[in-house]
Amino acid sequence: MPLETPRRASVIGDVITQMETMVVSGEWPVGTRIPPEPELVAALGVGRNSVREAVRALAHSGMLEVRQGDGTWVRAASGLGAALDRYVRRADARHVLEVRRGLEREAARLAARNRTADDLAGLTAALGRQHELAAADDRDGFVRGDLAFHRLVTAAAHNPVLTELLEHLGDALGATIALTVDEQHAVGSPLFHVHTDLVEAIRAGDAETAGRASDALLDELLALLGDPT
């Protein structure tokens, strides 16, 4: 997706739009450095000030991060994602999980309807990997694997808006899994039956059962957080 010289009517606005598109499309992935200013000026056919204003606007939105002496880096895949990241970092873990519970229920229901053969293969492999990590008592690996499992369920829903929302609630979920994983081991082995029930419901195309399994999975984490009162 090459950059193009913008229309003169709204140079800065067009530069912002094109740069946003590069981020959202994945041409400039999160965590990577964007091309330096001279390259952007040449590719867009605009002045340095227009590029600088566009970068400043996107940095203000949270999509980009300007690091003195190290260029400009992609921080979030959208302005919405950046705003959610900032808010979630200040939010109570229980509140975030309660919201995520509803979103994940719908993701599970949609996954049961929209999953592909590749989605099912990925979920099955992730479930097997979780068993291996638990058996090896690999706490950090288990947390990462659990997050990966949740992302695969969301991806199987094939709804980009839902994926975006859940992705930016992921940090809070990861923190909660990390806090509760020791408690899960303390009361017995991790409750894989819930993960297994969810995968089997998605495999069967049973949206209602998939939704209930997803609720059960998040309810376990909420219960491990304890009584909010």
Tab-separated table of C-alpha atoms in Angstrom:
chain	number	residue	atom	x	y	z
A	1	MET	CA	0.000	0.000	0.000
A	2	PRO	CA	2.147	2.932	-1.232
A	3	LEU	CA	1.802	6.424	0.192
A	4	GLU	CA	0.423	9.006	-2.237
A	5	THR	CA	0.704	12.753	-2.642
A	6	PRO	CA	-2.378	14.174	-0.880
A	7	ARG	CA	-4.881	16.643	-2.316
A	8	ARG	CA	-3.987	20.230	-1.520
A	9	ALA	CA	-7.370	21.062	0.027
A	10	SER	CA	-6.471	19.467	3.315
A	11	VAL	CA	-2.842	18.463	3.266
A	12	ILE	CA	-2.353	17.706	6.951
A	13	GLY	CA	-5.690	15.904	7.212
A	14	ASP	CA	-4.828	13.718	4.236
A	15	VAL	CA	-1.375	12.953	5.638
A	16	ILE	CA	-2.949	11.943	8.964
A	17	THR	CA	-5.474	9.722	7.162
A	18	GLN	CA	-2.804	7.969	5.108
A	19	MET	CA	-0.567	7.402	8.113
A	20	GLU	CA	-3.496	6.061	10.131
A	21	THR	CA	-4.270	3.681	7.264
A	22	MET	CA	-0.702	2.384	7.273
A	23	VAL	CA	-1.045	1.583	10.991
A	24	VAL	CA	-4.559	0.126	10.904
A	25	SER	CA	-3.771	-2.027	7.850
A	26	GLY	CA	-0.717	-3.479	9.556
A	27	GLU	CA	1.735	-2.007	7.057
A	28	TRP	CA	3.240	-0.281	10.086
A	29	PRO	CA	2.701	-2.849	12.877
A	30	VAL	CA	2.427	-1.955	16.550
A	31	GLY	CA	5.874	-1.891	18.129
A	32	THR	CA	7.747	-0.899	14.973
A	33	ARG	CA	9.391	2.356	13.946
A	34	ILE	CA	7.784	4.272	11.096
A	35	PRO	CA	9.894	5.608	8.188
A	36	PRO	CA	11.999	8.660	9.044
A	37	GLU	CA	10.736	12.133	8.230
A	38	PRO	CA	12.719	12.609	4.966
A	39	GLU	CA	11.261	9.379	3.556
A	40	LEU	CA	7.727	10.420	4.490
A	41	VAL	CA	8.212	13.844	2.943
A	42	ALA	CA	9.428	12.266	-0.300
A	43	ALA	CA	6.720	9.585	-0.424
A	44	LEU	CA	3.878	11.992	0.336
A	45	GLY	CA	5.177	14.925	-1.675
A	46	VAL	CA	4.471	17.404	1.120
A	47	GLY	CA	6.541	19.696	3.292
A	48	ARG	CA	8.274	18.756	6.522
A	49	ASN	CA	5.860	20.853	8.565
A	50	SER	CA	2.863	18.893	7.255
A	51	VAL	CA	4.498	15.600	8.202
A	52	ARG	CA	5.467	16.945	11.624
A	53	GLU	CA	1.942	18.173	12.317
A	54	ALA	CA	0.500	14.807	11.304
A	55	VAL	CA	2.949	12.934	13.533
A	56	ARG	CA	2.187	15.308	16.404
A	57	ALA	CA	-1.573	14.700	16.007
A	58	LEU	CA	-1.188	10.935	15.909
A	59	ALA	CA	1.166	11.006	18.884
A	60	HIS	CA	-1.413	13.045	20.804
A	61	SER	CA	-4.067	10.420	19.978
A	62	GLY	CA	-1.767	7.709	21.325
A	63	MET	CA	-1.255	5.835	18.060
A	64	LEU	CA	2.351	6.979	17.674
A	65	GLU	CA	5.118	7.647	20.180
A	66	VAL	CA	7.932	10.068	19.413
A	67	ARG	CA	11.184	8.991	21.059
A	68	GLN	CA	13.849	11.655	21.020
A	69	GLY	CA	16.896	10.370	19.187
A	70	ASP	CA	15.174	7.108	18.254
A	71	GLY	CA	12.466	8.076	15.784
A	72	THR	CA	8.699	7.594	15.915
A	73	TRP	CA	7.152	4.265	16.879
A	74	VAL	CA	3.683	2.734	16.472
A	75	ARG	CA	2.095	2.463	19.900
A	76	ALA	CA	-1.489	1.371	19.134
A	77	ALA	CA	-3.365	0.083	16.103
A	78	SER	CA	-6.027	2.798	16.378
A	79	GLY	CA	-6.967	5.926	18.268
A	80	LEU	CA	-9.680	3.919	20.001
A	81	GLY	CA	-7.134	1.340	21.076
A	82	ALA	CA	-4.841	4.008	22.474
A	83	ALA	CA	-7.667	5.588	24.447
A	84	LEU	CA	-8.750	2.206	25.813
A	85	ASP	CA	-5.180	1.376	26.805
A	86	ARG	CA	-4.922	4.574	28.829
A	87	TYR	CA	-8.268	4.018	30.523
A	88	VAL	CA	-7.790	0.320	31.275
A	89	ARG	CA	-4.463	0.938	32.989
A	90	ARG	CA	-6.336	3.033	35.578
A	91	ALA	CA	-9.400	0.799	35.891
A	92	ASP	CA	-10.194	-1.783	38.539
A	93	ALA	CA	-9.407	-5.332	37.346
A	94	ARG	CA	-12.855	-6.593	38.365
A	95	HIS	CA	-14.625	-3.887	36.378
A	96	VAL	CA	-12.554	-4.665	33.309
A	97	LEU	CA	-13.226	-8.393	33.643
A	98	GLU	CA	-16.967	-7.797	34.030
A	99	VAL	CA	-16.988	-5.885	30.743
A	100	ARG	CA	-14.746	-8.418	29.074
A	101	ARG	CA	-17.060	-11.235	30.216
A	102	GLY	CA	-19.887	-9.836	28.102
A	103	LEU	CA	-17.681	-9.201	25.088
A	104	GLU	CA	-16.050	-12.641	25.283
A	105	ARG	CA	-19.459	-14.299	25.494
A	106	GLU	CA	-20.407	-12.707	22.185
A	107	ALA	CA	-17.007	-13.567	20.699
A	108	ALA	CA	-17.538	-17.213	21.665
A	109	ARG	CA	-21.035	-17.223	20.172
A	110	LEU	CA	-19.776	-15.712	16.921
A	111	ALA	CA	-16.818	-18.097	16.859
A	112	ALA	CA	-19.232	-21.033	16.972
A	113	ARG	CA	-20.963	-19.630	13.898
A	114	ASN	CA	-17.999	-18.308	11.914
A	115	ARG	CA	-14.992	-20.487	12.792
A	116	THR	CA	-12.917	-22.018	10.022
A	117	ALA	CA	-10.940	-25.242	9.956
A	118	ASP	CA	-7.774	-23.220	10.609
A	119	ASP	CA	-9.415	-21.564	13.631
A	120	LEU	CA	-10.304	-24.965	15.093
A	121	ALA	CA	-6.797	-26.286	14.500
A	122	GLY	CA	-5.330	-23.260	16.290
A	123	LEU	CA	-7.661	-23.605	19.270
A	124	THR	CA	-6.968	-27.331	19.590
A	125	ALA	CA	-3.217	-26.740	19.486
A	126	ALA	CA	-3.460	-23.934	22.066
A	127	LEU	CA	-5.437	-26.155	24.414
A	128	GLY	CA	-2.845	-28.909	24.145
A	129	ARG	CA	-0.081	-26.426	24.768
A	130	GLN	CA	-1.777	-25.255	27.971
A	131	HIS	CA	-1.795	-28.815	29.290
A	132	GLU	CA	1.940	-29.062	28.589
A	133	LEU	CA	2.716	-25.754	30.314
A	134	ALA	CA	0.677	-26.677	33.378
A	135	ALA	CA	2.385	-30.072	33.608
A	136	ALA	CA	5.768	-28.331	33.399
A	137	ASP	CA	4.654	-25.850	36.086
A	138	ASP	CA	5.606	-23.010	33.728
A	139	ARG	CA	3.659	-20.166	35.344
A	140	ASP	CA	4.674	-17.383	32.943
A	141	GLY	CA	4.184	-19.617	29.939
A	142	PHE	CA	0.759	-20.614	31.209
A	143	VAL	CA	-0.317	-16.958	31.490
A	144	ARG	CA	0.910	-16.202	27.981
A	145	GLY	CA	-0.771	-19.327	26.662
A	146	ASP	CA	-4.083	-18.462	28.311
A	147	LEU	CA	-4.023	-15.022	26.730
A	148	ALA	CA	-3.190	-16.590	23.359
A	149	PHE	CA	-6.172	-18.941	23.764
A	150	HIS	CA	-8.523	-16.006	24.411
A	151	ARG	CA	-7.167	-14.198	21.353
A	152	LEU	CA	-7.739	-17.257	19.169
A	153	VAL	CA	-11.370	-17.476	20.291
A	154	THR	CA	-11.819	-13.808	19.444
A	155	ALA	CA	-10.108	-14.220	16.068
A	156	ALA	CA	-12.464	-17.106	15.258
A	157	ALA	CA	-15.413	-14.713	15.621
A	158	HIS	CA	-14.151	-12.817	12.556
A	159	ASN	CA	-15.487	-9.475	13.807
A	160	PRO	CA	-12.754	-6.812	13.586
A	161	VAL	CA	-14.554	-4.355	15.885
A	162	LEU	CA	-14.906	-6.962	18.621
A	163	THR	CA	-11.280	-8.004	18.127
A	164	GLU	CA	-10.121	-4.409	18.549
A	165	LEU	CA	-12.105	-3.898	21.746
A	166	LEU	CA	-10.962	-7.146	23.349
A	167	GLU	CA	-7.346	-6.691	22.327
A	168	HIS	CA	-7.125	-3.484	24.314
A	169	LEU	CA	-8.680	-5.069	27.366
A	170	GLY	CA	-6.044	-7.798	27.181
A	171	ASP	CA	-3.516	-6.216	29.529
A	172	ALA	CA	-6.012	-6.220	32.377
A	173	LEU	CA	-6.972	-9.816	31.635
A	174	GLY	CA	-3.318	-10.839	31.583
A	175	ALA	CA	-2.703	-9.182	34.927
A	176	THR	CA	-5.708	-10.970	36.417
A	177	ILE	CA	-4.628	-14.357	35.063
A	178	ALA	CA	-1.171	-13.772	36.524
A	179	LEU	CA	-2.664	-12.875	39.899
A	180	THR	CA	-4.966	-15.870	40.011
A	181	VAL	CA	-2.912	-18.621	38.382
A	182	ASP	CA	-1.186	-19.483	41.675
A	183	GLU	CA	-4.574	-19.711	43.374
A	184	GLN	CA	-5.791	-22.010	40.606
A	185	HIS	CA	-2.863	-24.332	41.286
A	186	ALA	CA	-3.489	-24.049	45.013
A	187	VAL	CA	-6.990	-25.470	44.702
A	188	GLY	CA	-6.010	-28.129	42.154
A	189	SER	CA	-4.938	-28.299	38.550
A	190	PRO	CA	-6.139	-25.494	36.241
A	191	LEU	CA	-9.751	-26.124	35.286
A	192	PHE	CA	-9.165	-27.173	31.701
A	193	HIS	CA	-12.634	-28.622	31.363
A	194	VAL	CA	-13.987	-25.094	30.793
A	195	HIS	CA	-11.503	-24.452	27.983
A	196	THR	CA	-12.286	-27.874	26.529
A	197	ASP	CA	-16.047	-27.282	26.718
A	198	LEU	CA	-15.604	-23.971	24.914
A	199	VAL	CA	-13.525	-25.463	22.104
A	200	GLU	CA	-15.950	-28.356	21.659
A	201	ALA	CA	-18.945	-25.986	21.514
A	202	ILE	CA	-17.183	-23.882	18.891
A	203	ARG	CA	-16.317	-27.050	16.959
A	204	ALA	CA	-19.968	-28.148	17.085
A	205	GLY	CA	-21.226	-24.738	15.982
A	206	ASP	CA	-23.294	-24.464	19.178
A	207	ALA	CA	-23.415	-20.727	19.907
A	208	GLU	CA	-25.459	-20.964	23.103
A	209	THR	CA	-23.207	-23.578	24.712
A	210	ALA	CA	-20.120	-21.643	23.619
A	211	GLY	CA	-21.486	-18.516	25.292
A	212	ARG	CA	-22.161	-20.366	28.542
A	213	ALA	CA	-18.674	-21.911	28.513
A	214	SER	CA	-17.122	-18.500	27.996
A	215	ASP	CA	-19.141	-17.100	30.916
A	216	ALA	CA	-17.950	-19.973	33.115
A	217	LEU	CA	-14.342	-19.282	32.185
A	218	LEU	CA	-14.497	-15.596	33.129
A	219	ASP	CA	-16.655	-16.349	36.189
A	220	GLU	CA	-13.799	-18.466	37.552
A	221	LEU	CA	-11.408	-15.546	37.295
A	222	LEU	CA	-13.922	-13.196	38.903
A	223	ALA	CA	-14.495	-15.652	41.739
A	224	LEU	CA	-10.773	-15.928	42.353
A	225	LEU	CA	-10.597	-12.149	42.728
A	226	GLY	CA	-12.863	-12.507	45.749
A	227	ASP	CA	-15.930	-10.667	46.978
A	228	PRO	CA	-15.816	-7.016	45.797
A	229	THR	CA	-17.400	-5.903	49.069
